């Protein structure tokens, strides 16, 4: 398979999500046009993306829903179970721990860690909270694939360095900072403020277009 | 100013964030190289991005931090205050309501709406929660710029259609669905599951590279 561009990689989860919905509804085949409509993209881009994965549809039939879902699921590593810990049991950490749907894809949260184990919001919800000082021992005793960074910005770099030094290979970062981590660490950022500012930009542009009319 | 590409628009909040940090630390000027290091990008891309905004640095000086921050802030519409409501007072809606930093940029949450106003997690935190049936009246009485969609996937499209029909022009969507809304509506998605799957893809690729060694 050819090397996939970042843009294609970002679209893979969307394809996977739509194919799963179709499969659940009992749909066996789907055209590039319909998949494009669902994704808000052209049929031509869909064909290009999927052909880049080494899959092809059939004229007049389209793609086999289950097979394409399986191909993309394998690319995303979804045949394995992934274990996660969450650093920071505040509102973001708790929301991630409670988010439905991760477990369905095989992402299992083992524990949350916080400086203050009495944090009410997470405790109330029956989640396992450990003091941050237990982190080292926990990582020796458990295989942890992913560390979720949900601590304040000022603590994020230090926390991420600590878990990667202890062998965690993937970091899902919710703190509004750009982490610098050792090579070979997979990092994906969810910068909520950045996302809100992109929305603000779109609003500003829409308002300018109105003014010009 | 030329039309900005989606890739540049996605980088604007990062530039803004780094420039704000520099400004707070009292730094007056910054080179494309240093801004690039902070953003994890080449100096050349930084110069290209910023020149596309109509700003230029000076040889041997770089960019004026405050001026560049102002330019990007204006593009993002940050000279205005934006009002928000949050639909869904579960863990995601509550996390958004409590997220620090939005208010600092002038994004003000007026209220949360939920079918069940007794939801403990949000009530506990002193947030204003209204029953969903009050939404229409609230939107008549208050100017609301942004609706945050934090309801379950099955309710998201209906909620988004309702608020946009009532005049809200921007939707920040946390439900794992691709909303179809009327033209002129600004929409930005935060698909947490998709983000996690991109991380899983990166891990899978890293593991394959290891195996090939």
Short mmCIF file of C-alpha atoms in Angstrom, two decimals:
data_model
loop_
_atom_site.label_atom_id
_atom_site.label_comp_id
_atom_site.label_asym_id
_atom_site.label_seq_id
_atom_site.Cartn_x
_atom_site.Cartn_y
_atom_site.Cartn_z
CA UNK A 1 0.00 0.00 0.00
CA UNK A 2 1.22 3.47 -0.82
CA UNK A 3 2.03 5.94 1.93
CA UNK A 4 -1.17 7.69 3.05
CA UNK A 5 -1.32 11.46 3.35
CA UNK A 6 -2.33 13.12 6.61
CA UNK A 7 -5.56 14.27 4.96
CA UNK A 8 -6.50 10.70 4.03
CA UNK A 9 -5.57 9.44 7.50
CA UNK A 10 -7.84 12.06 9.06
CA UNK A 11 -10.72 10.84 6.88
CA UNK A 12 -10.28 7.13 7.71
CA UNK A 13 -12.19 7.31 11.03
CA UNK A 14 -15.11 8.98 9.24
CA UNK A 15 -15.23 6.23 6.62
CA UNK A 16 -15.04 3.65 9.37
CA UNK A 17 -17.86 5.30 11.30
CA UNK A 18 -20.19 5.50 8.28
CA UNK A 19 -19.41 1.94 7.19
CA UNK A 20 -20.15 0.68 10.70
CA UNK A 21 -23.50 2.49 10.68
CA UNK A 22 -24.35 0.97 7.32
CA UNK A 23 -23.34 -2.50 8.49
CA UNK A 24 -25.48 -2.17 11.64
CA UNK A 25 -28.43 -1.24 9.41
CA UNK A 26 -27.84 -4.39 7.37
CA UNK A 27 -26.63 -2.58 4.25
CA UNK A 28 -24.31 -4.84 2.20
CA UNK A 29 -23.02 -2.50 -0.52
CA UNK A 30 -22.44 1.21 -0.93
CA UNK A 31 -21.51 3.43 -3.88
CA UNK A 32 -18.75 6.03 -3.80
CA UNK A 33 -21.49 8.59 -4.40
CA UNK A 34 -23.48 7.61 -1.31
CA UNK A 35 -20.39 7.34 0.87
CA UNK A 36 -19.37 10.78 -0.44
CA UNK A 37 -22.77 12.28 0.41
CA UNK A 38 -22.51 10.93 3.94
CA UNK A 39 -18.98 12.26 4.34
CA UNK A 40 -19.73 15.61 2.67
CA UNK A 41 -17.24 14.84 -0.12
CA UNK A 42 -17.22 14.13 -3.83
CA UNK A 43 -17.58 10.58 -5.13
CA UNK A 44 -14.31 11.07 -6.97
CA UNK A 45 -12.38 11.84 -3.77
CA UNK A 46 -13.92 8.77 -2.11
CA UNK A 47 -12.80 6.53 -5.01
CA UNK A 48 -9.32 8.05 -4.86
CA UNK A 49 -9.05 7.56 -1.07
CA UNK A 50 -10.25 3.97 -1.17
CA UNK A 51 -8.15 2.98 -4.15
CA UNK A 52 -5.16 4.32 -2.16
CA UNK A 53 -6.00 1.71 0.49
CA UNK A 54 -5.68 -1.00 -2.16
CA UNK A 55 -9.45 -1.64 -2.32
CA UNK A 56 -11.59 -1.23 -5.39
CA UNK A 57 -15.33 -1.19 -5.93
CA UNK A 58 -17.20 -2.96 -8.71
CA UNK A 59 -19.01 -1.14 -11.51
CA UNK A 60 -22.73 -1.03 -10.74
CA UNK A 61 -22.24 -2.55 -7.27
CA UNK A 62 -19.94 -0.24 -5.37
CA UNK A 63 -18.02 -1.36 -2.30
CA UNK A 64 -18.68 -4.32 -0.07
CA UNK A 65 -19.53 -2.60 3.25
CA UNK A 66 -18.18 -5.26 5.62
CA UNK A 67 -14.99 -5.87 3.66
CA UNK A 68 -14.15 -2.18 3.39
CA UNK A 69 -14.92 -1.64 7.07
CA UNK A 70 -12.60 -4.55 7.92
CA UNK A 71 -9.79 -3.16 5.74
CA UNK A 72 -10.01 0.28 7.36
CA UNK A 73 -10.43 -1.21 10.83
CA UNK A 74 -7.22 -3.22 10.36
CA UNK A 75 -5.35 -0.11 9.20
CA UNK A 76 -6.53 1.62 12.38
CA UNK A 77 -5.31 -1.34 14.45
CA UNK A 78 -8.82 -2.09 15.71
CA UNK A 79 -8.27 -5.86 15.76
CA UNK A 80 -6.26 -5.26 18.98
CA UNK A 81 -7.55 -4.09 22.32
CA UNK A 82 -5.89 -0.86 23.50
CA UNK A 83 -5.49 0.01 27.16
CA UNK A 84 -5.59 3.62 28.36
CA UNK A 85 -4.86 5.58 31.48
CA UNK A 86 -6.06 9.14 32.00
CA UNK A 87 -3.84 11.68 33.72
CA UNK A 88 -6.02 14.34 35.29
CA UNK A 89 -9.46 13.57 36.73
CA UNK A 90 -10.99 16.99 36.16
CA UNK A 91 -13.89 17.65 33.82
CA UNK A 92 -12.02 16.73 30.61
CA UNK A 93 -10.45 13.57 32.03
CA UNK A 94 -13.78 12.48 33.43
CA UNK A 95 -15.58 13.19 30.17
CA UNK A 96 -13.06 11.05 28.27
CA UNK A 97 -13.41 8.25 30.83
CA UNK A 98 -17.18 8.32 30.48
CA UNK A 99 -17.35 8.79 26.73
CA UNK A 100 -19.42 5.98 25.26
CA UNK A 101 -18.12 4.25 22.18
CA UNK A 102 -14.43 3.96 23.05
CA UNK A 103 -14.96 0.61 24.76
CA UNK A 104 -16.93 -0.63 21.75
CA UNK A 105 -13.83 -0.10 19.59
CA UNK A 106 -11.65 -1.90 22.10
CA UNK A 107 -10.23 1.09 23.98
CA UNK A 108 -10.33 0.19 27.65
CA UNK A 109 -9.69 2.79 30.39
CA UNK A 110 -7.82 1.14 33.27
CA UNK A 111 -7.60 4.08 35.69
CA UNK A 112 -7.44 7.83 36.16
CA UNK A 113 -4.59 9.51 38.00
CA UNK A 114 -4.75 12.81 39.82
CA UNK A 115 -2.79 14.75 42.40
CA UNK A 116 -6.02 14.98 44.36
CA UNK A 117 -7.73 11.57 44.55
CA UNK A 118 -10.74 13.03 46.31
CA UNK A 119 -11.88 14.83 43.18
CA UNK A 120 -15.59 14.56 43.40
CA UNK A 121 -16.66 14.67 39.79
CA UNK A 122 -14.86 11.46 38.85
CA UNK A 123 -15.27 9.62 42.16
CA UNK A 124 -19.02 10.06 41.93
CA UNK A 125 -19.09 8.19 38.69
CA UNK A 126 -17.56 4.99 39.98
CA UNK A 127 -14.27 5.47 38.16
CA UNK A 128 -11.01 4.19 39.61
CA UNK A 129 -8.83 7.11 40.67
CA UNK A 130 -5.22 6.66 41.76
CA UNK A 131 -2.88 9.22 43.29
CA UNK A 132 -0.31 10.46 40.77
CA UNK A 133 2.50 9.01 42.88
CA UNK A 134 1.28 5.47 42.06
CA UNK A 135 1.77 6.05 38.34
CA UNK A 136 5.23 4.45 38.11
CA UNK A 137 4.21 1.28 39.89
CA UNK A 138 1.00 1.03 37.90
CA UNK A 139 2.92 1.21 34.62
CA UNK A 140 5.29 -1.54 35.79
CA UNK A 141 2.37 -3.79 36.65
CA UNK A 142 0.06 -3.06 33.70
CA UNK A 143 0.46 -2.86 29.95
CA UNK A 144 -0.70 0.64 29.02
CA UNK A 145 -0.87 1.58 25.35
CA UNK A 146 -2.21 5.12 25.55
CA UNK A 147 -1.87 7.92 28.08
CA UNK A 148 -4.54 10.60 27.94
CA UNK A 149 -3.15 13.96 29.07
CA UNK A 150 -5.94 15.92 30.75
CA UNK A 151 -3.92 17.88 33.30
CA UNK A 152 -3.53 21.69 33.29
CA UNK A 153 -1.33 23.14 30.53
CA UNK A 154 1.55 23.85 32.91
CA UNK A 155 1.79 20.18 33.96
CA UNK A 156 1.22 18.57 30.55
CA UNK A 157 4.79 18.38 29.19
CA UNK A 158 6.12 16.92 32.44
CA UNK A 159 3.37 14.30 32.68
CA UNK A 160 3.81 13.27 29.05
CA UNK A 161 7.60 12.93 29.44
CA UNK A 162 7.12 10.82 32.55
CA UNK A 163 4.74 8.30 30.98
CA UNK A 164 6.74 8.00 27.76
CA UNK A 165 9.94 7.45 29.76
CA UNK A 166 8.06 4.63 31.52
CA UNK A 167 7.25 2.97 28.21
CA UNK A 168 3.91 4.37 27.02
CA UNK A 169 4.11 4.78 23.25
CA UNK A 170 1.05 6.90 22.49
CA UNK A 171 -0.24 10.16 23.95
CA UNK A 172 -3.67 11.65 23.43
CA UNK A 173 -3.25 15.25 24.51
CA UNK A 174 -6.11 17.50 25.65
CA UNK A 175 -3.94 20.21 27.23
CA UNK A 176 -3.64 23.39 25.14
CA UNK A 177 0.10 23.00 24.54
CA UNK A 178 2.17 21.43 21.77
CA UNK A 179 4.08 18.58 23.42
CA UNK A 180 7.67 17.81 22.45
CA UNK A 181 8.21 14.06 22.94
CA UNK A 182 10.88 11.56 21.98
CA UNK A 183 10.82 10.18 18.48
CA UNK A 184 8.63 7.15 17.94
CA UNK A 185 5.88 8.43 20.26
CA UNK A 186 2.48 8.71 18.60
CA UNK A 187 0.79 11.98 19.59
CA UNK A 188 -2.62 13.31 18.67
CA UNK A 189 -3.85 16.62 20.06
CA UNK A 190 -7.40 17.65 20.82
CA UNK A 191 -7.03 21.37 21.28
CA UNK A 192 -10.54 22.46 22.19
CA UNK A 193 -9.72 26.18 22.19
CA UNK A 194 -8.14 25.89 18.76
CA UNK A 195 -11.23 24.17 17.44
CA UNK A 196 -13.43 26.93 18.88
CA UNK A 197 -11.23 29.57 17.24
CA UNK A 198 -11.59 27.87 13.85
CA UNK A 199 -15.36 28.16 14.36
CA UNK A 200 -14.94 31.84 15.22
CA UNK A 201 -12.96 32.32 12.00
CA UNK A 202 -15.73 30.72 9.94
CA UNK A 203 -18.32 32.98 11.62
CA UNK A 204 -16.21 36.03 10.88
CA UNK A 205 -15.90 35.06 7.22
CA UNK A 206 -19.64 34.40 6.93
CA UNK A 207 -20.38 37.83 8.47
CA UNK A 208 -18.00 39.51 6.01
CA UNK A 209 -19.69 37.80 3.06
CA UNK A 210 -23.07 39.10 4.33
CA UNK A 211 -21.72 42.63 4.60
CA UNK A 212 -20.47 42.50 1.03
CA UNK A 213 -23.93 41.64 -0.34
CA UNK B 1 -5.89 39.31 1.61
CA UNK B 2 -5.86 36.14 -0.42
CA UNK B 3 -8.21 33.28 0.33
CA UNK B 4 -6.75 31.12 3.10
CA UNK B 5 -6.58 27.36 2.71
CA UNK B 6 -8.15 25.06 5.30
CA UNK B 7 -4.67 23.97 6.37
CA UNK B 8 -3.64 27.58 7.11
CA UNK B 9 -6.92 28.26 8.93
CA UNK B 10 -6.33 25.21 11.13
CA UNK B 11 -2.89 26.58 12.04
CA UNK B 12 -4.11 30.10 12.93
CA UNK B 13 -5.23 29.19 16.48
CA UNK B 14 -1.82 27.64 17.17
CA UNK B 15 -0.04 30.79 16.02
CA UNK B 16 -2.38 32.86 18.14
CA UNK B 17 -1.77 30.66 21.19
CA UNK B 18 2.02 30.83 20.89
CA UNK B 19 2.01 34.58 20.25
CA UNK B 20 -0.18 35.12 23.31
CA UNK B 21 2.24 33.09 25.45
CA UNK B 22 5.17 35.12 24.13
CA UNK B 23 3.32 38.38 24.78
CA UNK B 24 2.49 37.35 28.35
CA UNK B 25 6.18 36.58 28.90
CA UNK B 26 7.02 40.09 27.68
CA UNK B 27 8.66 38.98 24.42
CA UNK B 28 8.41 41.73 21.78
CA UNK B 29 9.74 40.05 18.65
CA UNK B 30 9.94 36.50 17.30
CA UNK B 31 11.66 34.93 14.30
CA UNK B 32 9.98 32.59 11.84
CA UNK B 33 12.47 29.97 13.00
CA UNK B 34 11.45 30.22 16.66
CA UNK B 35 7.75 30.34 15.86
CA UNK B 36 8.30 27.28 13.66
CA UNK B 37 10.08 25.38 16.45
CA UNK B 38 7.20 26.09 18.80
CA UNK B 39 4.63 25.01 16.22
CA UNK B 40 6.64 21.98 15.08
CA UNK B 41 6.94 23.42 11.57
CA UNK B 42 9.60 24.78 9.24
CA UNK B 43 10.53 28.47 9.30
CA UNK B 44 9.72 28.57 5.60
CA UNK B 45 6.12 27.40 6.15
CA UNK B 46 5.71 30.00 8.91
CA UNK B 47 6.89 32.79 6.59
CA UNK B 48 4.57 31.54 3.85
CA UNK B 49 1.57 31.36 6.22
CA UNK B 50 2.15 34.80 7.68
CA UNK B 51 2.85 36.47 4.37
CA UNK B 52 -0.52 35.03 3.22
CA UNK B 53 -2.11 37.08 6.04
CA UNK B 54 -0.59 40.23 4.56
CA UNK B 55 2.00 40.58 7.35
CA UNK B 56 5.73 40.56 6.84
CA UNK B 57 8.64 40.33 9.22
CA UNK B 58 11.80 42.43 9.09
CA UNK B 59 15.21 40.96 8.27
CA UNK B 60 17.19 40.45 11.47
CA UNK B 61 14.19 41.37 13.65
CA UNK B 62 11.43 38.95 12.82
CA UNK B 63 7.78 39.62 13.60
CA UNK B 64 6.34 42.08 16.08
CA UNK B 65 4.60 39.73 18.56
CA UNK B 66 1.74 42.03 19.58
CA UNK B 67 0.99 43.21 16.07
CA UNK B 68 0.92 39.71 14.62
CA UNK B 69 -1.23 38.46 17.51
CA UNK B 70 -3.65 41.34 16.85
CA UNK B 71 -3.82 40.58 13.13
CA UNK B 72 -4.57 36.90 13.73
CA UNK B 73 -6.97 37.72 16.58
CA UNK B 74 -8.94 40.01 14.27
CA UNK B 75 -9.09 37.33 11.59
CA UNK B 76 -10.50 34.97 14.22
CA UNK B 77 -13.07 37.57 15.21
CA UNK B 78 -11.72 37.84 18.74
CA UNK B 79 -12.42 41.55 19.04
CA UNK B 80 -16.08 40.56 19.56
CA UNK B 81 -17.58 38.72 22.49
CA UNK B 82 -19.30 35.49 21.47
CA UNK B 83 -22.21 34.00 23.39
CA UNK B 84 -22.73 30.23 23.59
CA UNK B 85 -25.35 27.81 24.76
CA UNK B 86 -24.64 24.13 25.33
CA UNK B 87 -27.20 21.51 24.39
CA UNK B 88 -26.71 18.45 26.56
CA UNK B 89 -25.50 18.68 30.15
CA UNK B 90 -23.76 15.30 30.29
CA UNK B 91 -20.06 14.85 30.79
CA UNK B 92 -19.02 16.46 27.49
CA UNK B 93 -21.37 19.44 27.81
CA UNK B 94 -20.25 20.00 31.38
CA UNK B 95 -16.57 19.73 30.44
CA UNK B 96 -17.04 22.38 27.74
CA UNK B 97 -18.92 24.63 30.18
CA UNK B 98 -16.12 24.33 32.72
CA UNK B 99 -13.20 24.54 30.29
CA UNK B 100 -10.93 27.38 31.36
CA UNK B 101 -9.69 29.72 28.69
CA UNK B 102 -12.84 30.15 26.61
CA UNK B 103 -14.01 33.08 28.71
CA UNK B 104 -10.57 34.70 28.42
CA UNK B 105 -11.01 34.81 24.63
CA UNK B 106 -14.48 36.30 24.98
CA UNK B 107 -16.58 33.15 24.62
CA UNK B 108 -19.30 33.33 27.22
CA UNK B 109 -21.53 30.36 28.09
CA UNK B 110 -25.03 31.61 28.89
CA UNK B 111 -26.72 28.32 29.78
CA UNK B 112 -26.88 24.57 29.30
CA UNK B 113 -30.02 22.83 28.11
CA UNK B 114 -31.00 19.25 28.82
CA UNK B 115 -34.07 17.05 28.70
CA UNK B 116 -33.34 16.23 32.34
CA UNK B 117 -32.57 19.39 34.33
CA UNK B 118 -31.76 17.36 37.43
CA UNK B 119 -28.53 16.08 35.89
CA UNK B 120 -26.22 16.01 38.83
CA UNK B 121 -22.83 16.46 37.22
CA UNK B 122 -23.58 19.92 35.88
CA UNK B 123 -25.92 21.13 38.65
CA UNK B 124 -23.20 20.43 41.18
CA UNK B 125 -20.90 22.87 39.50
CA UNK B 126 -23.15 25.88 39.77
CA UNK B 127 -23.98 25.99 36.07
CA UNK B 128 -27.33 27.24 34.84
CA UNK B 129 -29.33 24.37 33.40
CA UNK B 130 -32.58 24.90 31.55
CA UNK B 131 -35.08 22.31 30.37
CA UNK B 132 -34.85 21.76 26.60
CA UNK B 133 -38.45 23.01 26.18
CA UNK B 134 -37.29 26.52 27.17
CA UNK B 135 -34.83 26.67 24.27
CA UNK B 136 -37.09 28.54 21.85
CA UNK B 137 -38.00 31.28 24.34
CA UNK B 138 -34.38 31.62 25.44
CA UNK B 139 -33.24 32.17 21.86
CA UNK B 140 -35.92 34.85 21.38
CA UNK B 141 -34.75 36.69 24.47
CA UNK B 142 -30.97 36.30 24.10
CA UNK B 143 -28.48 36.80 21.33
CA UNK B 144 -26.73 33.43 20.96
CA UNK B 145 -23.82 33.15 18.54
CA UNK B 146 -22.80 29.54 19.02
CA UNK B 147 -24.67 26.36 19.92
CA UNK B 148 -22.55 23.55 21.30
CA UNK B 149 -24.07 20.17 20.42
CA UNK B 150 -23.28 17.73 23.23
CA UNK B 151 -26.37 15.52 23.06
CA UNK B 152 -26.31 11.81 22.09
CA UNK B 153 -25.63 11.04 18.42
CA UNK B 154 -29.27 10.15 17.72
CA UNK B 155 -30.50 13.59 18.88
CA UNK B 156 -27.74 15.73 17.37
CA UNK B 157 -29.11 16.45 13.88
CA UNK B 158 -32.55 17.40 15.28
CA UNK B 159 -31.07 19.71 17.93
CA UNK B 160 -28.78 21.39 15.42
CA UNK B 161 -31.63 21.97 12.95
CA UNK B 162 -33.77 23.45 15.71
CA UNK B 163 -31.23 26.01 16.88
CA UNK B 164 -30.21 27.04 13.37
CA UNK B 165 -33.88 27.48 12.42
CA UNK B 166 -34.14 29.78 15.44
CA UNK B 167 -31.27 31.94 14.18
CA UNK B 168 -28.05 30.50 15.61
CA UNK B 169 -25.39 30.77 12.93
CA UNK B 170 -22.60 28.60 14.30
CA UNK B 171 -22.54 25.03 15.61
CA UNK B 172 -19.73 23.37 17.54
CA UNK B 173 -20.54 19.69 17.29
CA UNK B 174 -19.27 17.07 19.75
CA UNK B 175 -21.70 14.31 18.69
CA UNK B 176 -20.11 11.59 16.56
CA UNK B 177 -22.21 12.36 13.47
CA UNK B 178 -21.69 14.56 10.41
CA UNK B 179 -24.42 17.22 10.60
CA UNK B 180 -26.19 18.44 7.47
CA UNK B 181 -27.20 22.06 8.06
CA UNK B 182 -28.48 24.91 5.94
CA UNK B 183 -25.98 26.89 3.92
CA UNK B 184 -24.32 29.77 5.72
CA UNK B 185 -24.09 27.89 9.02
CA UNK B 186 -20.56 27.62 10.39
CA UNK B 187 -19.89 24.11 11.68
CA UNK B 188 -16.81 22.69 13.35
CA UNK B 189 -16.75 19.10 14.59
CA UNK B 190 -14.84 17.68 17.53
CA UNK B 191 -15.13 13.97 16.87
CA UNK B 192 -13.33 12.47 19.83
CA UNK B 193 -13.61 8.89 18.59
CA UNK B 194 -12.16 9.91 15.23
CA UNK B 195 -9.24 11.59 16.95
CA UNK B 196 -8.60 8.45 19.01
CA UNK B 197 -8.67 6.32 15.86
CA UNK B 198 -6.07 8.56 14.22
CA UNK B 199 -3.88 7.91 17.26
CA UNK B 200 -4.51 4.15 16.86
CA UNK B 201 -3.44 4.43 13.21
CA UNK B 202 -0.19 6.14 14.21
CA UNK B 203 0.51 3.43 16.79
CA UNK B 204 -0.14 0.71 14.21
CA UNK B 205 2.28 2.36 11.76
CA UNK B 206 4.95 2.74 14.44
CA UNK B 207 4.59 -0.94 15.37
CA UNK B 208 4.94 -1.97 11.71
CA UNK B 209 8.12 0.10 11.35
CA UNK B 210 9.54 -1.67 14.42
CA UNK B 211 8.70 -5.07 12.96
CA UNK B 212 10.51 -4.22 9.74
CA UNK B 213 13.76 -3.44 11.53
#
